[in-house]
Tab-separated table of C-alpha atoms and ligand atoms in Angstrom:
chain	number	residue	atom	x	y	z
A	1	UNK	CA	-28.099	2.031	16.524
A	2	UNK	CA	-24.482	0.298	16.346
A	3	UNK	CA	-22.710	0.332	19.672
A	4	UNK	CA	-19.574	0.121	17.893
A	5	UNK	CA	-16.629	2.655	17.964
A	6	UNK	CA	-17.617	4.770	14.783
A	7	UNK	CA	-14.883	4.265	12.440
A	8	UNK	CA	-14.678	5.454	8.602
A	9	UNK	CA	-13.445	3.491	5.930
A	10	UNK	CA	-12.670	3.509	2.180
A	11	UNK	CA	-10.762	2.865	-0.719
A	12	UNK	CA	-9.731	3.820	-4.490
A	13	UNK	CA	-8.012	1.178	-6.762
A	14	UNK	CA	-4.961	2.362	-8.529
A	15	UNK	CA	-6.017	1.780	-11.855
A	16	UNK	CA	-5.208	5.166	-13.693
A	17	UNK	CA	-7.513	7.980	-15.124
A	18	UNK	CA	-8.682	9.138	-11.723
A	19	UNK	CA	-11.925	11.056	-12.389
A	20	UNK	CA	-14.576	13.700	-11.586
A	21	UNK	CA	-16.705	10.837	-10.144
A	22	UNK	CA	-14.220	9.158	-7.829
A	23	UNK	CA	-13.665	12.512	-6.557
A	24	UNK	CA	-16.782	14.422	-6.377
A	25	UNK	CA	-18.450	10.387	-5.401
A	26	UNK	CA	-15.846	9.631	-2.934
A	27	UNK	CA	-12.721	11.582	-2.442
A	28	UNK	CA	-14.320	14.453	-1.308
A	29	UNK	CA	-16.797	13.327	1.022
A	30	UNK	CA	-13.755	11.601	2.283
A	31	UNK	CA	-12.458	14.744	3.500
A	32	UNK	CA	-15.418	16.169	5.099
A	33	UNK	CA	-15.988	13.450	6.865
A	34	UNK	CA	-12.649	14.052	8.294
A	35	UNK	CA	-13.979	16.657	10.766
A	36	UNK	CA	-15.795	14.325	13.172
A	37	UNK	CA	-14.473	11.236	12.406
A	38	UNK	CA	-11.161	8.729	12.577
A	39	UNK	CA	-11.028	7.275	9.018
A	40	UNK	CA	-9.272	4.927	7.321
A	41	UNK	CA	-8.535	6.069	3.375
A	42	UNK	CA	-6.544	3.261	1.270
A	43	UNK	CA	-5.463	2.802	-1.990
A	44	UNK	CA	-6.357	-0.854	-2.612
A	45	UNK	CA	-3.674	-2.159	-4.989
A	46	UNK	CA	-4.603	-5.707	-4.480
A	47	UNK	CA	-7.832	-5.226	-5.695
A	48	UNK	CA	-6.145	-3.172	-9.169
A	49	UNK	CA	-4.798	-7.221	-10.169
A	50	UNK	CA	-7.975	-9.292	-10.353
A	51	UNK	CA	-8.166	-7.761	-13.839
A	52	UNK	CA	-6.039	-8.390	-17.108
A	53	UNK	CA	-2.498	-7.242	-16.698
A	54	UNK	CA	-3.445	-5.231	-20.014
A	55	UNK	CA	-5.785	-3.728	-17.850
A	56	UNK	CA	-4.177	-2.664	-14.694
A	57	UNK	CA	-0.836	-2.202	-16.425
A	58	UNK	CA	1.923	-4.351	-14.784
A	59	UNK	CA	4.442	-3.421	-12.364
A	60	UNK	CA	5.892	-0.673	-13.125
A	61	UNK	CA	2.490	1.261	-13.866
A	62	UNK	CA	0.832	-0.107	-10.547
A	63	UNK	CA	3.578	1.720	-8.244
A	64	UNK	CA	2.709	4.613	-10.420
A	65	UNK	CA	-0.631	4.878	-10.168
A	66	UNK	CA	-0.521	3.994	-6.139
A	67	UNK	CA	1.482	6.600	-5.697
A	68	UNK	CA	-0.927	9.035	-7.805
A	69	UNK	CA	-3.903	7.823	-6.047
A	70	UNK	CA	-2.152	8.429	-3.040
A	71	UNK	CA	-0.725	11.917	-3.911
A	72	UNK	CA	-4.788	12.917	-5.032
A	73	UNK	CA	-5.878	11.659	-1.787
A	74	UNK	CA	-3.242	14.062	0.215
A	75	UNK	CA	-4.141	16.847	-3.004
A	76	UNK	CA	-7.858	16.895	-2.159
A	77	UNK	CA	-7.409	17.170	1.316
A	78	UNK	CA	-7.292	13.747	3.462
A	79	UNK	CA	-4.729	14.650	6.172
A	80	UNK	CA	-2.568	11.474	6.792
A	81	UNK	CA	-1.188	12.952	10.209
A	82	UNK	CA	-4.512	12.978	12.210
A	83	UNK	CA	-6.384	9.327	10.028
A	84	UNK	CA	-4.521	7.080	8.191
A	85	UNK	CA	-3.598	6.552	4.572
A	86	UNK	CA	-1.884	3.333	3.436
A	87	UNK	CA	-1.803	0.468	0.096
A	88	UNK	CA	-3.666	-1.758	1.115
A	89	UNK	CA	-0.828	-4.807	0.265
A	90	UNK	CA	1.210	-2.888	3.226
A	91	UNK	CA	-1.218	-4.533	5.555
A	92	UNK	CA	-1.116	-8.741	5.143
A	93	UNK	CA	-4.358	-8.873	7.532
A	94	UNK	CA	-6.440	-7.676	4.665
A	95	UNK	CA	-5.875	-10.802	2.504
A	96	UNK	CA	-6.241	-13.174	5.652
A	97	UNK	CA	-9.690	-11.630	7.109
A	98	UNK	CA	-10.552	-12.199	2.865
A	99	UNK	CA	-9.924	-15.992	2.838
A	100	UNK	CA	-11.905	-16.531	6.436
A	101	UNK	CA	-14.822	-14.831	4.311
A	102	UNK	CA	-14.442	-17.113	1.370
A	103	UNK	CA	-15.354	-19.160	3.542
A	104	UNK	CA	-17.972	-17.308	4.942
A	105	UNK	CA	-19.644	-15.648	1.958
A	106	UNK	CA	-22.012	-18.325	-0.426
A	107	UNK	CA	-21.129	-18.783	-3.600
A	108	UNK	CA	-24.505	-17.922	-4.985
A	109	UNK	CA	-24.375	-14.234	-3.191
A	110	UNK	CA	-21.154	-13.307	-5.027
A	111	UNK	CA	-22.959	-14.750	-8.659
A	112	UNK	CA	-25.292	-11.763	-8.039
A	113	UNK	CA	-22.713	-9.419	-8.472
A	114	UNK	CA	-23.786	-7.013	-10.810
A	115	UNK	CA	-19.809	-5.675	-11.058
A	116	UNK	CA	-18.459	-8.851	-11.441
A	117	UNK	CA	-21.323	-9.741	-14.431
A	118	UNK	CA	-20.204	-6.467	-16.366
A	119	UNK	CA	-16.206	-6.584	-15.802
A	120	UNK	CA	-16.129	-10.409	-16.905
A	121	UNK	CA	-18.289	-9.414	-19.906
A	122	UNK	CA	-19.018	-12.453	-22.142
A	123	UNK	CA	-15.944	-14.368	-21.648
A	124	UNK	CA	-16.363	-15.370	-17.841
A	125	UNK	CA	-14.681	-18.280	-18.288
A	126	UNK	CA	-11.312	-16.112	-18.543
A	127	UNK	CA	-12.055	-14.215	-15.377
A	128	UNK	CA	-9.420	-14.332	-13.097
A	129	UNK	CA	-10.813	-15.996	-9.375
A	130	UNK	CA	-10.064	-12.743	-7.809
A	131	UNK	CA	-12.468	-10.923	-9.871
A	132	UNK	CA	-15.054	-13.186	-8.244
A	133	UNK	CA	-14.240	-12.756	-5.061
A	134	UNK	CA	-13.510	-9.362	-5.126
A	135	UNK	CA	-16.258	-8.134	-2.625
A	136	UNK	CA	-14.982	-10.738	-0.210
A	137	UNK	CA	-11.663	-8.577	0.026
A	138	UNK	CA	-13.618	-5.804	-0.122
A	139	UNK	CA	-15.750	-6.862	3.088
A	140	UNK	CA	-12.224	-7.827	4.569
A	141	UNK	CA	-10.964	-4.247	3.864
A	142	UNK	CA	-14.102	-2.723	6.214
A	143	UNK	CA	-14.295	-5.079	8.353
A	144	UNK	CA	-10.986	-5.664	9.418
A	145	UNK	CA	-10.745	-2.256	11.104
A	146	UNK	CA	-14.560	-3.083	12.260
A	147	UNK	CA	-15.418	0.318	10.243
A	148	UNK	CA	-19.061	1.578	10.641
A	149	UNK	CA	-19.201	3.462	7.963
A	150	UNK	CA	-18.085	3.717	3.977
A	151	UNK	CA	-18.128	6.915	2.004
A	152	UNK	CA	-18.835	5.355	-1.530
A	153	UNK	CA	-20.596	6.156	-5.265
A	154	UNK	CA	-23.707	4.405	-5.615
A	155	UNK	CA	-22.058	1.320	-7.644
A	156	UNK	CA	-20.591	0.091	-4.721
A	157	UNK	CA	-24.003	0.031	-3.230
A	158	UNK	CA	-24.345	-4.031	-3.286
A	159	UNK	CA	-20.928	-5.007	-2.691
A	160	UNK	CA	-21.746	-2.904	1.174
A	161	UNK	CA	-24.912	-4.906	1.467
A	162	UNK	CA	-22.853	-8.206	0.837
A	163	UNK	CA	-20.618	-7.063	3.235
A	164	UNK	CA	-22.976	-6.668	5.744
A	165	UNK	CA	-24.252	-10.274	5.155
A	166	UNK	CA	-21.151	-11.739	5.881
A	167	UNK	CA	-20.632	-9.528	8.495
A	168	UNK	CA	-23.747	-11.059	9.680
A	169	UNK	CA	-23.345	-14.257	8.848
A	170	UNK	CA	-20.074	-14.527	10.547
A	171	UNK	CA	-21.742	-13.262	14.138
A	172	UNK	CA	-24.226	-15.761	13.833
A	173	UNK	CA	-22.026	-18.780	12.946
A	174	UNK	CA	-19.912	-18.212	15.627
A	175	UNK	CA	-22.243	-16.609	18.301
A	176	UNK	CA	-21.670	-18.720	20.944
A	177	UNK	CA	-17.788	-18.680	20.806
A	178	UNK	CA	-17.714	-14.802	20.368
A	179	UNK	CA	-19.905	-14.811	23.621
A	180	UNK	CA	-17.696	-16.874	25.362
A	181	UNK	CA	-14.808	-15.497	24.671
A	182	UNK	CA	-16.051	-11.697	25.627
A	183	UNK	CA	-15.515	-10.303	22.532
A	184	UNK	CA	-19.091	-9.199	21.103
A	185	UNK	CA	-21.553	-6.869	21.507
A	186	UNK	CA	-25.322	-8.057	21.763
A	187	UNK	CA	-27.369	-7.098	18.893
A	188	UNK	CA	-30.338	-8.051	17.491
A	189	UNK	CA	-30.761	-10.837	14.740
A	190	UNK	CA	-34.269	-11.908	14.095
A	191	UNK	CA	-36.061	-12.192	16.656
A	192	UNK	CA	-32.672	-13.457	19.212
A	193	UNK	CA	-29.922	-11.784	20.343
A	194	UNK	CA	-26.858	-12.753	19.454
A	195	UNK	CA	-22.725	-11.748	20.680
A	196	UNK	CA	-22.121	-9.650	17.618
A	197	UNK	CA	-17.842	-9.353	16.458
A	198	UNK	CA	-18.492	-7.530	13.601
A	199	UNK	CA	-20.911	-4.257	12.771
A	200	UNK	CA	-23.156	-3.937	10.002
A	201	UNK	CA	-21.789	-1.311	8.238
A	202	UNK	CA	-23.427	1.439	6.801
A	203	UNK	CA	-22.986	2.828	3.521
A	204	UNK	CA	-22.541	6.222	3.271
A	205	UNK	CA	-24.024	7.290	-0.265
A	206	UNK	CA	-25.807	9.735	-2.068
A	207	UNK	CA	-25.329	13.700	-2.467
A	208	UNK	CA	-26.523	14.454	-6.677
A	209	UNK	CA	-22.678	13.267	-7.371
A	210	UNK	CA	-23.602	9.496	-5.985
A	211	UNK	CA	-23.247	8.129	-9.906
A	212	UNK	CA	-21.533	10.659	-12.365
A	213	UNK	CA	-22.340	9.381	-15.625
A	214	UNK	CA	-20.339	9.309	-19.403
A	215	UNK	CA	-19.601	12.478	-20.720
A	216	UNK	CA	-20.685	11.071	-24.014
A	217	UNK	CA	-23.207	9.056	-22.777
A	218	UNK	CA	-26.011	9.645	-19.872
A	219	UNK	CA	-26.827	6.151	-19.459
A	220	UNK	CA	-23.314	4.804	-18.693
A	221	UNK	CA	-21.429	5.102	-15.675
A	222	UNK	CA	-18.307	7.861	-15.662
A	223	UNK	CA	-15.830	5.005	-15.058
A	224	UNK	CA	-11.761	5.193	-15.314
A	225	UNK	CA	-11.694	2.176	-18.086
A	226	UNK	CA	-14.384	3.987	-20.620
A	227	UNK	CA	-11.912	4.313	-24.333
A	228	UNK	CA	-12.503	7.405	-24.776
A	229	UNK	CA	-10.771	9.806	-22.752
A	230	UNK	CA	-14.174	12.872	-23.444
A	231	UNK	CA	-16.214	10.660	-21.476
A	232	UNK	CA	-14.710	11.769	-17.873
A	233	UNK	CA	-12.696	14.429	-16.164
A	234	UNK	CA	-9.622	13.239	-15.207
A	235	UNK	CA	-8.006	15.093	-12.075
A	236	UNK	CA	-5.325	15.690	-13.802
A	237	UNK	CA	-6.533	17.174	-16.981
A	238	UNK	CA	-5.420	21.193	-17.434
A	239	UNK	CA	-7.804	23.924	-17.784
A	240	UNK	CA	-7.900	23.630	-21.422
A	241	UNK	CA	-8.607	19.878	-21.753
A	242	UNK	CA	-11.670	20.235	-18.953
A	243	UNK	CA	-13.142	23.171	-20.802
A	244	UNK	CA	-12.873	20.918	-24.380
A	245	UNK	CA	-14.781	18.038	-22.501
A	246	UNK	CA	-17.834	19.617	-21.501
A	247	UNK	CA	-18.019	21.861	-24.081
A	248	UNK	CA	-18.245	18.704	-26.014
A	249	UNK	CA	-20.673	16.988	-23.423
A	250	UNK	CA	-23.703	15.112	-24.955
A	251	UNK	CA	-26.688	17.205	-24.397
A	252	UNK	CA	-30.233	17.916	-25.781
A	253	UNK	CA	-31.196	20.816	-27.678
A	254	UNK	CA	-33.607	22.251	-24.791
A	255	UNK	CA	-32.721	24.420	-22.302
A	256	UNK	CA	-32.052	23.539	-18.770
A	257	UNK	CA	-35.826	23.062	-16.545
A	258	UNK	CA	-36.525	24.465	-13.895
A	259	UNK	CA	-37.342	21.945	-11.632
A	260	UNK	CA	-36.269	18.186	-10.920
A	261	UNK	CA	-38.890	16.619	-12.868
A	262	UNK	CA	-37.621	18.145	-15.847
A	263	UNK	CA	-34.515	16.066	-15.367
A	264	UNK	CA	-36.179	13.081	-15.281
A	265	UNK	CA	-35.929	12.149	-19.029
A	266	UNK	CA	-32.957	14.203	-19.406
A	267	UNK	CA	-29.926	12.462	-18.330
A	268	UNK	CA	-27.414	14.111	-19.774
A	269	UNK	CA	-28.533	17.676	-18.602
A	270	UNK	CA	-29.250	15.958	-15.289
A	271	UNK	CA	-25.292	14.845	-15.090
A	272	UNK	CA	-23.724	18.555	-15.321
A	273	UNK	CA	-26.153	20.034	-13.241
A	274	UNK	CA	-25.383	16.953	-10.687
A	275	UNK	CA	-21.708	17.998	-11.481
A	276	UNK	CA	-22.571	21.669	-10.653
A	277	UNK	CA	-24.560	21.100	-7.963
A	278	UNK	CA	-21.537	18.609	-6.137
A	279	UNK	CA	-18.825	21.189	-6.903
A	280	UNK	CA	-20.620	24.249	-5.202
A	281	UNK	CA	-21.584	21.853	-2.404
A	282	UNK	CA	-25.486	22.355	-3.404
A	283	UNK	CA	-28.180	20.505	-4.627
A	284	UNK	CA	-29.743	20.175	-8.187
A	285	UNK	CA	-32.731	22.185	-7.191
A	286	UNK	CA	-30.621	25.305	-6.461
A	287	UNK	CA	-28.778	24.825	-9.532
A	288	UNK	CA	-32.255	24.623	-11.700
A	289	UNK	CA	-32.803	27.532	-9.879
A	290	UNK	CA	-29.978	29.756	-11.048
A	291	UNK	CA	-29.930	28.445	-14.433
A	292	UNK	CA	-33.518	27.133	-15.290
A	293	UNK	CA	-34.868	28.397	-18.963
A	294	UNK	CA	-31.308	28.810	-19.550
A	295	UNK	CA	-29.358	27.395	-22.988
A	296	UNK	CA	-26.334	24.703	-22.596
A	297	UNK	CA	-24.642	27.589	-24.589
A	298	UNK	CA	-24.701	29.513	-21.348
A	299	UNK	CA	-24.785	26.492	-18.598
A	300	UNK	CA	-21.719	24.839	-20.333
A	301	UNK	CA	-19.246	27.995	-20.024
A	302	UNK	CA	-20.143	28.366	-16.344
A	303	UNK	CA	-20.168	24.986	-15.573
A	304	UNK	CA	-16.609	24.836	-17.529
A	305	UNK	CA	-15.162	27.592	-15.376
A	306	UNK	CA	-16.687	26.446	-12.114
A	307	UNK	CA	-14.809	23.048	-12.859
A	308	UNK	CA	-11.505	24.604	-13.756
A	309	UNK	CA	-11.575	27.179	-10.643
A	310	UNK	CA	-12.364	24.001	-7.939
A	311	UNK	CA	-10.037	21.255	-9.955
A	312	UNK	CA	-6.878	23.669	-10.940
A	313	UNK	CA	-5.564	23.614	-7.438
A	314	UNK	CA	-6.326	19.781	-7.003
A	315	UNK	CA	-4.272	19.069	-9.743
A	316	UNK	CA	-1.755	21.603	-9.234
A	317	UNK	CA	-1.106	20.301	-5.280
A	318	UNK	CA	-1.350	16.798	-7.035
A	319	UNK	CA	1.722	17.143	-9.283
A	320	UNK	CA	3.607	19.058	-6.269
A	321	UNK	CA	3.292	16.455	-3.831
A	322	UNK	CA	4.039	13.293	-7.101
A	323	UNK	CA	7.151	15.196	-7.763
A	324	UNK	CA	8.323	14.404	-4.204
A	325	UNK	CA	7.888	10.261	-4.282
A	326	UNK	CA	9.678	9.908	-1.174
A	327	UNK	CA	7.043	12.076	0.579
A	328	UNK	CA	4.076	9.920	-0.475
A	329	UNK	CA	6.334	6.821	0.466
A	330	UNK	CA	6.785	7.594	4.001
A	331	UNK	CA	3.116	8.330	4.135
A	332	UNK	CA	2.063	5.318	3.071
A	333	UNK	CA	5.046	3.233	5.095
A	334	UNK	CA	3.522	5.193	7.997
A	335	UNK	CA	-0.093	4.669	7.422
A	336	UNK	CA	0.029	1.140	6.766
A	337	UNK	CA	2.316	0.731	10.003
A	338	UNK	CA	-0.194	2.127	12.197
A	339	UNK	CA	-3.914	0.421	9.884
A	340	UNK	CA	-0.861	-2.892	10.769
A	341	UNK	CA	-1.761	-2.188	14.333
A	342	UNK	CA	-5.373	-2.347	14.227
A	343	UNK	CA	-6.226	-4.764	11.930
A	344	UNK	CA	-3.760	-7.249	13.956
A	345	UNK	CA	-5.628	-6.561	17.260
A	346	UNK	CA	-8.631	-7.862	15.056
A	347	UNK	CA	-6.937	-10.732	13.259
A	348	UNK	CA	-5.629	-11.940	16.591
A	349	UNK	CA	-9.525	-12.184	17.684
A	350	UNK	CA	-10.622	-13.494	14.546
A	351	UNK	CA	-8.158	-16.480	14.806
A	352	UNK	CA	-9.156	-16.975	18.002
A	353	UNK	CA	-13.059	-16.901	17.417
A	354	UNK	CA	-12.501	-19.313	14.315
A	355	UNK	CA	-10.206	-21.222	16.311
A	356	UNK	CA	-6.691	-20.853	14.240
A	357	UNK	CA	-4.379	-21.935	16.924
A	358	UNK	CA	-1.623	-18.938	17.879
A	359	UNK	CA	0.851	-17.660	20.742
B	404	AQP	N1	-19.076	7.516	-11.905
B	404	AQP	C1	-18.951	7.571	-10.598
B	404	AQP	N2	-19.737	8.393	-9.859
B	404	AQP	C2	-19.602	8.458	-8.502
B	404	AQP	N3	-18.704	7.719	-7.813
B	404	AQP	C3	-17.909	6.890	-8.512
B	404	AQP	N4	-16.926	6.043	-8.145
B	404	AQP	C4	-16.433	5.415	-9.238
B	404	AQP	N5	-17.054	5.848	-10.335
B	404	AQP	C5	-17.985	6.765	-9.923
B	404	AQP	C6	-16.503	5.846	-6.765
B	404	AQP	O1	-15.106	6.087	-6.681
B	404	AQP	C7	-14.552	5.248	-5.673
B	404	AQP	C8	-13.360	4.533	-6.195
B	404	AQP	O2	-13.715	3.669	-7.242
B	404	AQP	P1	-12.740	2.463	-7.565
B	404	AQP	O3	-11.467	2.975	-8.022
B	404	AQP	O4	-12.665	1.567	-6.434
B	404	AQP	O5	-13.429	1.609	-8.621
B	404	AQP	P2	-14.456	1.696	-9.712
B	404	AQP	O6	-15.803	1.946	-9.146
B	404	AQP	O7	-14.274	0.448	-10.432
B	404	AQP	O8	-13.981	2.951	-10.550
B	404	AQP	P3	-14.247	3.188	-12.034
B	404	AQP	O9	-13.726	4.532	-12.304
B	404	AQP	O10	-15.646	2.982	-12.415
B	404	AQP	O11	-13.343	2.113	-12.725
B	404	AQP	P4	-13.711	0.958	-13.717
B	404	AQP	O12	-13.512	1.567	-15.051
B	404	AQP	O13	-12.714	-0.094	-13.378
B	404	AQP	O14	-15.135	0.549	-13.474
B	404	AQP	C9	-15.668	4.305	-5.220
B	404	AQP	O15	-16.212	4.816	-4.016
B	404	AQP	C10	-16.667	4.408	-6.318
B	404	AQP	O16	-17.989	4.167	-5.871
């Protein structure tokens, strides 16, 4: 068990075409973790510009789509008064915990990035550095708050355990120093103990909307860069457009099973009812359940209406608050004023464990 202050962190880049699965994978278990927890929700701009400029789209379209993000975080619920919501950029400590875990991290544990493989494609060569070291930003994001925990979809799954390896390498390599200055806890590493800085934070995954897949494709990953818009639900997308997209879903010609198993080879039919299940806060079992033996010609309608009832209002509060950018810029200004504060505190200990000379 960590001894350390439990603290929730996350992040969504602000790279346009927000979708079902950043919300129903993230966003929303963002929120109900809100109850019990402090948390820590950022829109990480910084990481939007390791990719092609054709890609994240410049300037002008990053303020854009960091307010957007911002204005579907506040839209789906995350309350910015009682936790804190900031861009990431606000907050210079992010980028200088990243380059003491360059340093940190080997170069052969980012190379098994399986994001990094499929975003550089074939042409690696023309990768920008930052799209390498990505997850070592990433791990700076978590850990320079010392979060515990990180609400994420399953494809973020190995850039958390990399995290936690530098987290862990980090305690290790400077043990003895973190000891002497009093700023660990002891924990257990191997068989010693050692004066722990940083926790080994969990990932907080899973739920049936973990890894929304293609509309048009069960195998692929719902993802915000797919070409064609039918393969996701955007949040923004009006009644009309969500009904279109999954009446037009790829599906089999069988009708829905009625338990698990049947879903096995199905991945397509196991997508919506993942979908249903995550929007009615259930499980797939209770979906099967209802609609087992049942056609798509019958599952798709509900499915469709169920989606437009739960997303209408999202999208409604969404272009409410983005028609009031001033709002969503003193929310941000605020947030990343007060994540300024804490990740400082840490900094100021991190220079001082590494042994960064300061006043
Ligand atoms: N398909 C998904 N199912 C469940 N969760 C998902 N997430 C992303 N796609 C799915 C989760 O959403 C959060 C924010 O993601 P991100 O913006 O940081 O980056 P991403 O994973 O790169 O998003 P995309 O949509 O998949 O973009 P591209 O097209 O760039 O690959 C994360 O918690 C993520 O797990």
């Amino acid at each position: 068990m960590s001894m350390f202050e439990p603290l929730v962190f996350s992040g969504v880049q602000p790279t346009g075409n927000l979708h079902l699965g950043n919300y129903l994978g993230a966003i929303k278990r963002w929120v109900a973790l809100q109850e019990n927890h402090n948390c820590i929700y950022c829109v990480v701009d910084q990481h939007a510009i390791t990719q092609a400029m054709s890609v994240w789209g410049g300037p002008a379209e990053l303020m854009r789509n960091t307010r957007e993000v911002a204005a579907a975080f506040l839209a789906a619920g995350v309350d910015p008064q009682k936790h804190i919501v900031f861009n990431q950029s606000r907050v210079r400590q992010h980028a200088e915990l990243a380059w003491v875990f360059n340093c940190v991290a080997r170069m052969g544990w980012l190379s098994r990035m399986t994001q990094f493989k499929d975003k550089a494609g074939k042409d690696r060569e023309n990768a920008s550095v930052g799209l390498f070291t990505y997850p070592n930003l990433m791990a700076a994001d978590i850990l320079v708050y010392r979060a515990t925990h990180v609400p994420v979809g399953e494809d973020q799954k190995q850039h958390l355990e990399l995290t936690r390896d530098i987290a862990q390498k980090f305690n290790v390599d400077f043990s003895d120093r973190i000891a002497e200055l009093g700023l660990g806890m002891e924990t257990k590493s191997g068989d010693e103990t050692i004066s722990s800085y940083f926790p080994l934070t969990e990932p907080v995954i899973g739920g049936p909307a973990a890894r929304l897949m293609s509309l048009r494709d069960g195998t692929k990953k719902m993802s915000k860069s797919d070409p064609s818009d039918l393969s996701r639900i955007n949040l923004i997308d009006d009644p009309d457009t969500i009904s279109k997209k999954i009446r037009k879903a790829k599906t089999d010609s069988e009708p829905l099973p009625s338990d698990l198993e049947g879903l096995a080879t199905r991945p397509e039919a196991d997508n919506l009812v993942g979908i249903y299940a995550a929007l009615t806060d259930t499980d797939k079992e209770s979906v099967l359940r209802d609609f087992g033996g049942q056609q798509f010609s019958v599952f798709k309608p509900a499915l469709a209406d169920l989606a437009v009832a739960k997303l209408g209002p999202i999208a409604s509060e969404m272009r409410r608050i983005s028609a009031d950018p001033g709002y969503v810029d003193a929310v941000l200004k605020q947030g990343g004023e007060r994540a300024s504060v804490l990740a400082e505190a840490t900094m100021r200990d991190v220079r001082d464990i590494v042994g960064f000379l300061q006043d």
